[in-house]
Amino acid sequence: MRKHVLMTTVALFVGATSTNIAAAGDVEVLHWWTSGGEAAALNVLKEGLEGQGIGWNDMPVAGGGGESAMTVLRARVTAGNAPTAVQGLGFDIIDWAKQGSLANLNDVAAKEGWDDVIPAALQQFAKVDGKWVSAPVNVHSTNWVWANKAVLDANGIAVPTTWDEFVAALDKLKAAGITPVAHGGQAWQEATVFDGVAMSVLGPDGYKAAFIDLDEATLGSDSMKEVFDRMGVIRANVDENFSGRDWNLATAMVINGEAGFQMMGDWAKGEFINAGKVPGEDFLCFRFPGTADQVTFNADQFMMFDQGGNVSPEQAALASAILAPSFQSAFNVVKGSVPARTDVSDEAFDACGKKGMADLAAAAKSGNLFGSMAHGHASAASVKNAMYDVITAHFNGEYDSATAVEELVDAVSIAK
Ligand code: BGC
């Protein structure tokens, strides 16, 4: 069944891109899509390109959130050997563009009308100083919770919509001997949870003030202490083996019914789908309690590194293929994300995907769409990393909440 779906989506994609710029040659693609669900999504792109006669030279660097991939990238660029295309997020893309490392995709973008179909929230990270420098693949968001439906049902738990209801659900699961929260102890995963917790406590204005404007008063506020207190509650509901666990193994705990919930971006849905699970039947997706109207987003893009001259035909073909509407649908159905274009139908998407698309459109319209701090869409890498350090130190019991707030203010003021 799954195979059939994949083959159909690939066929669709190849068909739709056959009019795209033809090119011979290879692309080397550096990315961090190494989990089962991620690899399945990547295959949609790989096979589609191969259908156009473009060879795929795979350069995977494991590590959710892409920190390790970015380290490898820096080494490659320093050695004068940049890959053709590189998965990138938010402010990292802007940094590489400002350093003059990225090729100019304006010709492809103009020919295909990217200006009209790619939302402004994404253009701010794809178009730098009037130059398109990367091809947006998708939009993910981080303020999601994933739950095992059978586990919730067996314990009389309804989808929690407030923090208090969520805590009551965690208590019930703990009493029943089930791990309430599946979590992997890695800084980026703690920061991902923090996105949702912070949005629910600080609200949209406070989230923006703290993570985008880096306002010292908000960073040092009593509300921020409450954010850390709630992170402490979550910490008290993870299993004892959480340290260092990869995010997809945490998702597997929810899939297997070993744990009730996981707070993770919608790439987690790719794992449920890859395991043959169905939303609404086997698992549930809902926004972190208290963030029903908000979306903290991150968009994967492929930055095209300048290979010494104009954009290469392979790079142009890859960019064009990525933005093809049929690819945007086929890929994102598998990946768990939603399309990076506003004109793609939600028809092929499951219930969580449809919700993701509707939430994104509504949040953009009502001014409730904000870049994810955890995934590089709120501030530059230096600030993001400074925040990671404090959040993870607190999660691991190094700081109490009051100290964490002070450390956060200090760390951000040094890093910014
Ligand atoms: C990326 C996703 C990826 C996730 C886990 C995020 O930063 O945007 O595409 O699936 O990290 O690796």
mmCIF file of C-alpha atoms in Angstrom, residues 106-391:
data_model
loop_
_atom_site.group_PDB
_atom_site.id
_atom_site.type_symbol
_atom_site.label_atom_id
_atom_site.label_comp_id
_atom_site.label_asym_id
_atom_site.label_seq_id
_atom_site.Cartn_x
_atom_site.Cartn_y
_atom_site.Cartn_z
ATOM 1 C CA ASN A 106 16.245 35.030 -9.966
ATOM 2 C CA ASP A 107 15.886 33.704 -13.521
ATOM 3 C CA VAL A 108 14.115 30.517 -12.442
ATOM 4 C CA ALA A 109 12.095 32.430 -9.854
ATOM 5 C CA ALA A 110 10.936 35.020 -12.391
ATOM 6 C CA LYS A 111 10.101 32.438 -15.013
ATOM 7 C CA GLU A 112 8.013 30.456 -12.550
ATOM 8 C CA GLY A 113 6.447 33.353 -10.667
ATOM 9 C CA TRP A 114 7.799 32.500 -7.207
ATOM 10 C CA ASP A 115 7.094 36.031 -5.974
ATOM 11 C CA ASP A 116 3.367 35.422 -6.312
ATOM 12 C CA VAL A 117 3.049 31.976 -4.770
ATOM 13 C CA ILE A 118 5.632 31.797 -1.983
ATOM 14 C CA PRO A 119 4.324 33.415 1.204
ATOM 15 C CA ALA A 120 6.048 36.515 2.565
ATOM 16 C CA ALA A 121 7.023 34.709 5.770
ATOM 17 C CA LEU A 122 9.193 32.391 3.653
ATOM 18 C CA GLN A 123 10.445 34.977 1.190
ATOM 19 C CA GLN A 124 12.156 36.802 4.037
ATOM 20 C CA PHE A 125 14.486 33.789 4.326
ATOM 21 C CA ALA A 126 14.735 32.850 0.636
ATOM 22 C CA LYS A 127 15.257 36.211 -0.986
ATOM 23 C CA VAL A 128 18.129 38.286 0.273
ATOM 24 C CA ASP A 129 18.797 41.800 -1.041
ATOM 25 C CA GLY A 130 16.420 41.172 -3.936
ATOM 26 C CA LYS A 131 18.080 37.877 -4.896
ATOM 27 C CA TRP A 132 16.416 34.471 -4.603
ATOM 28 C CA VAL A 133 19.116 32.284 -3.068
ATOM 29 C CA SER A 134 17.248 29.166 -2.036
ATOM 30 C CA ALA A 135 14.295 27.023 -2.993
ATOM 31 C CA PRO A 136 11.665 26.537 -0.265
ATOM 32 C CA VAL A 137 10.635 22.905 0.089
ATOM 33 C CA ASN A 138 8.027 23.050 2.825
ATOM 34 C CA VAL A 139 6.709 24.663 5.958
ATOM 35 C CA HIS A 140 6.976 22.771 9.226
ATOM 36 C CA SER A 141 5.797 23.992 12.593
ATOM 37 C CA THR A 142 6.991 23.167 16.047
ATOM 38 C CA ASN A 143 4.020 23.778 18.396
ATOM 39 C CA TRP A 144 2.461 20.348 17.900
ATOM 40 C CA VAL A 145 1.754 17.472 20.256
ATOM 41 C CA TRP A 146 1.535 13.857 18.998
ATOM 42 C CA ALA A 147 -0.392 11.300 21.011
ATOM 43 C CA ASN A 148 -1.103 7.586 20.959
ATOM 44 C CA LYS A 149 -4.909 7.379 20.688
ATOM 45 C CA ALA A 150 -5.305 3.926 22.236
ATOM 46 C CA VAL A 151 -3.214 4.973 25.241
ATOM 47 C CA LEU A 152 -5.306 8.109 25.745
ATOM 48 C CA ASP A 153 -8.578 6.217 25.326
ATOM 49 C CA ALA A 154 -7.552 3.463 27.728
ATOM 50 C CA ASN A 155 -6.785 6.079 30.351
ATOM 51 C CA GLY A 156 -9.887 8.203 29.828
ATOM 52 C CA ILE A 157 -7.896 11.166 28.506
ATOM 53 C CA ALA A 158 -9.435 13.663 26.077
ATOM 54 C CA VAL A 159 -7.210 15.949 23.982
ATOM 55 C CA PRO A 160 -6.017 18.559 26.501
ATOM 56 C CA THR A 161 -6.629 22.173 25.499
ATOM 57 C CA THR A 162 -5.162 23.928 28.531
ATOM 58 C CA TRP A 163 -1.968 23.506 30.492
ATOM 59 C CA ASP A 164 -3.912 22.273 33.537
ATOM 60 C CA GLU A 165 -5.673 19.624 31.489
ATOM 61 C CA PHE A 166 -2.346 18.607 30.014
ATOM 62 C CA VAL A 167 -0.779 18.236 33.457
ATOM 63 C CA ALA A 168 -3.786 16.186 34.621
ATOM 64 C CA ALA A 169 -3.296 13.895 31.598
ATOM 65 C CA LEU A 170 0.410 13.493 32.404
ATOM 66 C CA ASP A 171 -0.480 12.579 36.001
ATOM 67 C CA LYS A 172 -2.941 9.942 34.853
ATOM 68 C CA LEU A 173 -0.405 8.324 32.540
ATOM 69 C CA LYS A 174 2.254 8.312 35.214
ATOM 70 C CA ALA A 175 -0.138 6.656 37.656
ATOM 71 C CA ALA A 176 -0.891 4.023 35.008
ATOM 72 C CA GLY A 177 2.815 3.244 34.607
ATOM 73 C CA ILE A 178 3.124 4.731 31.113
ATOM 74 C CA THR A 179 5.830 7.247 30.233
ATOM 75 C CA PRO A 180 3.809 10.466 29.909
ATOM 76 C CA VAL A 181 6.205 12.327 27.579
ATOM 77 C CA ALA A 182 8.504 10.729 25.015
ATOM 78 C CA HIS A 183 11.547 12.946 24.743
ATOM 79 C CA GLY A 184 15.065 12.836 23.445
ATOM 80 C CA GLY A 185 17.551 14.759 25.559
ATOM 81 C CA GLN A 186 19.312 16.844 22.927
ATOM 82 C CA ALA A 187 19.505 20.623 23.115
ATOM 83 C CA TRP A 188 17.540 21.203 19.914
ATOM 84 C CA GLN A 189 14.738 18.926 21.091
ATOM 85 C CA GLU A 190 14.471 20.743 24.403
ATOM 86 C CA ALA A 191 14.367 24.020 22.471
ATOM 87 C CA THR A 192 11.617 22.608 20.241
ATOM 88 C CA VAL A 193 9.468 21.858 23.292
ATOM 89 C CA PHE A 194 10.331 25.321 24.622
ATOM 90 C CA ASP A 195 8.856 26.961 21.473
ATOM 91 C CA GLY A 196 5.372 25.674 22.327
ATOM 92 C CA VAL A 197 5.620 26.163 26.083
ATOM 93 C CA ALA A 198 6.872 29.740 25.625
ATOM 94 C CA MET A 199 4.165 30.592 23.106
ATOM 95 C CA SER A 200 1.470 29.325 25.462
ATOM 96 C CA VAL A 201 2.765 31.279 28.466
ATOM 97 C CA LEU A 202 4.010 34.476 26.808
ATOM 98 C CA GLY A 203 1.367 34.715 24.079
ATOM 99 C CA PRO A 204 2.182 35.893 20.566
ATOM 100 C CA ASP A 205 3.334 39.391 21.590
ATOM 101 C CA GLY A 206 5.570 38.036 24.333
ATOM 102 C CA TYR A 207 6.987 35.315 22.059
ATOM 103 C CA LYS A 208 7.892 37.896 19.445
ATOM 104 C CA ALA A 209 9.347 40.286 22.035
ATOM 105 C CA ALA A 210 11.519 37.568 23.591
ATOM 106 C CA PHE A 211 12.771 35.559 20.639
ATOM 107 C CA ILE A 212 12.559 37.843 17.623
ATOM 108 C CA ASP A 213 13.070 41.321 19.139
ATOM 109 C CA LEU A 214 15.285 39.929 21.934
ATOM 110 C CA ASP A 215 13.681 42.318 24.395
ATOM 111 C CA GLU A 216 15.541 42.110 27.682
ATOM 112 C CA ALA A 217 12.516 42.858 29.871
ATOM 113 C CA THR A 218 10.541 39.976 28.342
ATOM 114 C CA LEU A 219 13.495 37.612 28.448
ATOM 115 C CA GLY A 220 13.942 38.419 32.138
ATOM 116 C CA SER A 221 10.264 38.479 33.085
ATOM 117 C CA ASP A 222 8.286 36.496 35.660
ATOM 118 C CA SER A 223 6.411 34.986 32.723
ATOM 119 C CA MET A 224 9.705 33.608 31.418
ATOM 120 C CA LYS A 225 10.255 32.035 34.832
ATOM 121 C CA GLU A 226 6.854 30.389 34.430
ATOM 122 C CA VAL A 227 8.014 29.022 31.048
ATOM 123 C CA PHE A 228 10.996 27.400 32.758
ATOM 124 C CA ASP A 229 8.771 26.110 35.592
ATOM 125 C CA ARG A 230 6.585 24.367 33.012
ATOM 126 C CA MET A 231 9.662 22.942 31.282
ATOM 127 C CA GLY A 232 10.470 21.500 34.730
ATOM 128 C CA VAL A 233 7.053 19.806 34.820
ATOM 129 C CA ILE A 234 7.732 18.258 31.428
ATOM 130 C CA ARG A 235 11.168 17.139 32.593
ATOM 131 C CA ALA A 236 9.479 15.340 35.502
ATOM 132 C CA ASN A 237 7.378 13.361 33.007
ATOM 133 C CA VAL A 238 10.059 11.895 30.728
ATOM 134 C CA ASP A 239 11.571 8.447 31.229
ATOM 135 C CA GLU A 240 14.972 7.964 32.799
ATOM 136 C CA ASN A 241 16.676 6.983 29.537
ATOM 137 C CA PHE A 242 15.852 10.220 27.723
ATOM 138 C CA SER A 243 19.416 11.545 27.535
ATOM 139 C CA GLY A 244 20.803 11.748 24.009
ATOM 140 C CA ARG A 245 17.882 9.853 22.453
ATOM 141 C CA ASP A 246 17.149 10.737 18.810
ATOM 142 C CA TRP A 247 13.809 12.412 18.171
ATOM 143 C CA ASN A 248 12.519 9.629 15.929
ATOM 144 C CA LEU A 249 13.152 7.051 18.654
ATOM 145 C CA ALA A 250 11.056 9.212 20.966
ATOM 146 C CA THR A 251 8.333 9.253 18.294
ATOM 147 C CA ALA A 252 8.585 5.449 18.134
ATOM 148 C CA MET A 253 7.758 5.306 21.864
ATOM 149 C CA VAL A 254 4.444 7.034 21.126
ATOM 150 C CA ILE A 255 3.856 4.856 18.063
ATOM 151 C CA ASN A 256 4.417 1.700 20.176
ATOM 152 C CA GLY A 257 2.245 2.881 23.042
ATOM 153 C CA GLU A 258 5.185 3.042 25.421
ATOM 154 C CA ALA A 259 4.549 6.766 25.910
ATOM 155 C CA GLY A 260 1.491 8.984 25.673
ATOM 156 C CA PHE A 261 2.696 12.235 24.119
ATOM 157 C CA GLN A 262 5.561 13.807 22.227
ATOM 158 C CA MET A 263 5.990 17.527 21.691
ATOM 159 C CA MET A 264 7.727 17.770 18.349
ATOM 160 C CA GLY A 265 7.496 19.465 14.959
ATOM 161 C CA ASP A 266 5.368 17.829 12.307
ATOM 162 C CA TRP A 267 8.296 15.870 10.902
ATOM 163 C CA ALA A 268 7.155 13.454 13.658
ATOM 164 C CA LYS A 269 4.084 12.765 11.529
ATOM 165 C CA GLY A 270 6.383 11.377 8.847
ATOM 166 C CA GLU A 271 7.382 8.653 11.310
ATOM 167 C CA PHE A 272 3.772 7.716 12.125
ATOM 168 C CA ILE A 273 2.930 7.568 8.420
ATOM 169 C CA ASN A 274 6.068 5.574 7.657
ATOM 170 C CA ALA A 275 4.944 3.084 10.321
ATOM 171 C CA GLY A 276 1.571 2.747 8.564
ATOM 172 C CA LYS A 277 -0.348 4.657 11.255
ATOM 173 C CA VAL A 278 -3.455 6.698 10.553
ATOM 174 C CA PRO A 279 -4.295 10.067 12.113
ATOM 175 C CA GLY A 280 -7.499 10.067 14.151
ATOM 176 C CA GLU A 281 -7.361 6.264 14.408
ATOM 177 C CA ASP A 282 -3.908 5.402 15.717
ATOM 178 C CA PHE A 283 -2.541 8.787 16.643
ATOM 179 C CA LEU A 284 -3.694 12.315 17.321
ATOM 180 C CA CYS A 285 -2.138 15.639 16.399
ATOM 181 C CA PHE A 286 -3.025 18.839 18.174
ATOM 182 C CA ARG A 287 -1.463 22.194 18.936
ATOM 183 C CA PHE A 288 0.384 22.561 22.230
ATOM 184 C CA PRO A 289 -2.291 23.522 24.809
ATOM 185 C CA GLY A 290 -2.760 27.275 24.781
ATOM 186 C CA THR A 291 -1.404 27.764 21.244
ATOM 187 C CA ALA A 292 -4.428 26.761 19.150
ATOM 188 C CA ASP A 293 -4.291 29.933 17.039
ATOM 189 C CA GLN A 294 -0.531 30.323 16.770
ATOM 190 C CA VAL A 295 2.019 28.706 14.507
ATOM 191 C CA THR A 296 5.756 28.694 15.205
ATOM 192 C CA PHE A 297 7.153 27.730 11.822
ATOM 193 C CA ASN A 298 10.346 26.620 10.187
ATOM 194 C CA ALA A 299 10.795 26.035 6.486
ATOM 195 C CA ASP A 300 13.307 23.684 4.922
ATOM 196 C CA GLN A 301 14.949 25.183 1.887
ATOM 197 C CA PHE A 302 17.697 24.136 -0.456
ATOM 198 C CA MET A 303 20.399 26.762 -0.662
ATOM 199 C CA MET A 304 22.230 26.638 -3.964
ATOM 200 C CA PHE A 305 25.927 27.182 -3.379
ATOM 201 C CA ASP A 306 27.738 29.223 -5.979
ATOM 202 C CA GLN A 307 29.922 26.810 -7.948
ATOM 203 C CA GLY A 308 31.954 29.665 -9.423
ATOM 204 C CA GLY A 309 29.764 31.538 -11.872
ATOM 205 C CA ASN A 310 26.103 31.542 -12.708
ATOM 206 C CA VAL A 311 23.620 29.134 -11.271
ATOM 207 C CA SER A 312 24.315 25.768 -12.909
ATOM 208 C CA PRO A 313 21.670 24.047 -15.071
ATOM 209 C CA GLU A 314 21.430 21.272 -12.462
ATOM 210 C CA GLN A 315 20.825 23.785 -9.694
ATOM 211 C CA ALA A 316 18.163 25.513 -11.754
ATOM 212 C CA ALA A 317 16.518 22.174 -12.510
ATOM 213 C CA LEU A 318 16.596 21.169 -8.840
ATOM 214 C CA ALA A 319 15.088 24.494 -7.765
ATOM 215 C CA SER A 320 12.415 24.233 -10.421
ATOM 216 C CA ALA A 321 11.596 20.649 -9.446
ATOM 217 C CA ILE A 322 11.287 21.600 -5.776
ATOM 218 C CA LEU A 323 8.771 24.330 -6.501
ATOM 219 C CA ALA A 324 6.628 22.236 -8.866
ATOM 220 C CA PRO A 325 3.134 22.127 -7.302
ATOM 221 C CA SER A 326 2.802 18.362 -7.736
ATOM 222 C CA PHE A 327 6.117 17.838 -5.968
ATOM 223 C CA GLN A 328 5.084 20.196 -3.179
ATOM 224 C CA SER A 329 2.037 18.015 -2.609
ATOM 225 C CA ALA A 330 3.705 14.609 -3.057
ATOM 226 C CA PHE A 331 6.722 15.406 -0.884
ATOM 227 C CA ASN A 332 4.920 17.127 1.960
ATOM 228 C CA VAL A 333 2.278 14.404 2.254
ATOM 229 C CA VAL A 334 5.122 12.037 3.135
ATOM 230 C CA LYS A 335 7.290 14.468 5.121
ATOM 231 C CA GLY A 336 4.608 15.716 7.529
ATOM 232 C CA SER A 337 5.082 19.337 6.504
ATOM 233 C CA VAL A 338 2.837 21.522 4.346
ATOM 234 C CA PRO A 339 3.551 23.125 0.966
ATOM 235 C CA ALA A 340 5.749 26.188 0.623
ATOM 236 C CA ARG A 341 3.356 27.549 -2.019
ATOM 237 C CA THR A 342 -0.029 29.018 -1.295
ATOM 238 C CA ASP A 343 -1.689 27.536 -4.398
ATOM 239 C CA VAL A 344 -1.387 23.806 -3.659
ATOM 240 C CA SER A 345 -4.588 21.863 -2.904
ATOM 241 C CA ASP A 346 -4.898 20.067 0.422
ATOM 242 C CA GLU A 347 -6.714 17.187 -1.245
ATOM 243 C CA ALA A 348 -3.913 14.635 -0.989
ATOM 244 C CA PHE A 349 -3.181 15.460 2.661
ATOM 245 C CA ASP A 350 -4.390 13.506 5.692
ATOM 246 C CA ALA A 351 -6.288 15.108 8.572
ATOM 247 C CA CYS A 352 -3.143 16.404 10.312
ATOM 248 C CA GLY A 353 -1.787 17.795 7.032
ATOM 249 C CA LYS A 354 -5.083 19.514 6.256
ATOM 250 C CA LYS A 355 -5.068 20.987 9.757
ATOM 251 C CA GLY A 356 -1.463 22.109 9.297
ATOM 252 C CA MET A 357 -2.342 23.896 6.065
ATOM 253 C CA ALA A 358 -5.454 25.527 7.514
ATOM 254 C CA ASP A 359 -3.616 26.584 10.702
ATOM 255 C CA LEU A 360 -0.788 28.118 8.683
ATOM 256 C CA ALA A 361 -3.102 30.119 6.453
ATOM 257 C CA ALA A 362 -5.186 31.314 9.411
ATOM 258 C CA ALA A 363 -2.122 32.259 11.481
ATOM 259 C CA ALA A 364 -0.603 34.183 8.573
ATOM 260 C CA LYS A 365 -3.852 36.078 8.142
ATOM 261 C CA SER A 366 -4.385 36.913 11.813
ATOM 262 C CA GLY A 367 -0.774 37.902 12.528
ATOM 263 C CA ASN A 368 -0.120 34.769 14.590
ATOM 264 C CA LEU A 369 2.642 33.253 12.481
ATOM 265 C CA PHE A 370 6.119 33.472 14.009
ATOM 266 C CA GLY A 371 9.505 31.990 13.213
ATOM 267 C CA SER A 372 10.559 29.088 15.429
ATOM 268 C CA MET A 373 13.284 30.002 17.896
ATOM 269 C CA ALA A 374 14.397 26.364 18.073
ATOM 270 C CA HIS A 375 14.753 25.986 14.310
ATOM 271 C CA GLY A 376 16.594 29.128 13.380
ATOM 272 C CA HIS A 377 13.710 31.296 12.218
ATOM 273 C CA ALA A 378 13.611 33.786 15.087
ATOM 274 C CA SER A 379 17.211 34.918 15.465
ATOM 275 C CA ALA A 380 20.736 34.349 14.191
ATOM 276 C CA ALA A 381 22.544 31.099 15.034
ATOM 277 C CA SER A 382 24.705 32.723 17.728
ATOM 278 C CA VAL A 383 21.623 33.821 19.701
ATOM 279 C CA LYS A 384 19.807 30.568 19.054
ATOM 280 C CA ASN A 385 22.763 28.579 20.374
ATOM 281 C CA ALA A 386 23.013 30.813 23.456
ATOM 282 C CA MET A 387 19.341 30.091 24.177
ATOM 283 C CA TYR A 388 19.851 26.355 23.590
ATOM 284 C CA ASP A 389 22.611 26.268 26.214
ATOM 285 C CA VAL A 390 20.444 27.806 28.915
ATOM 286 C CA ILE A 391 17.314 25.801 28.081
#
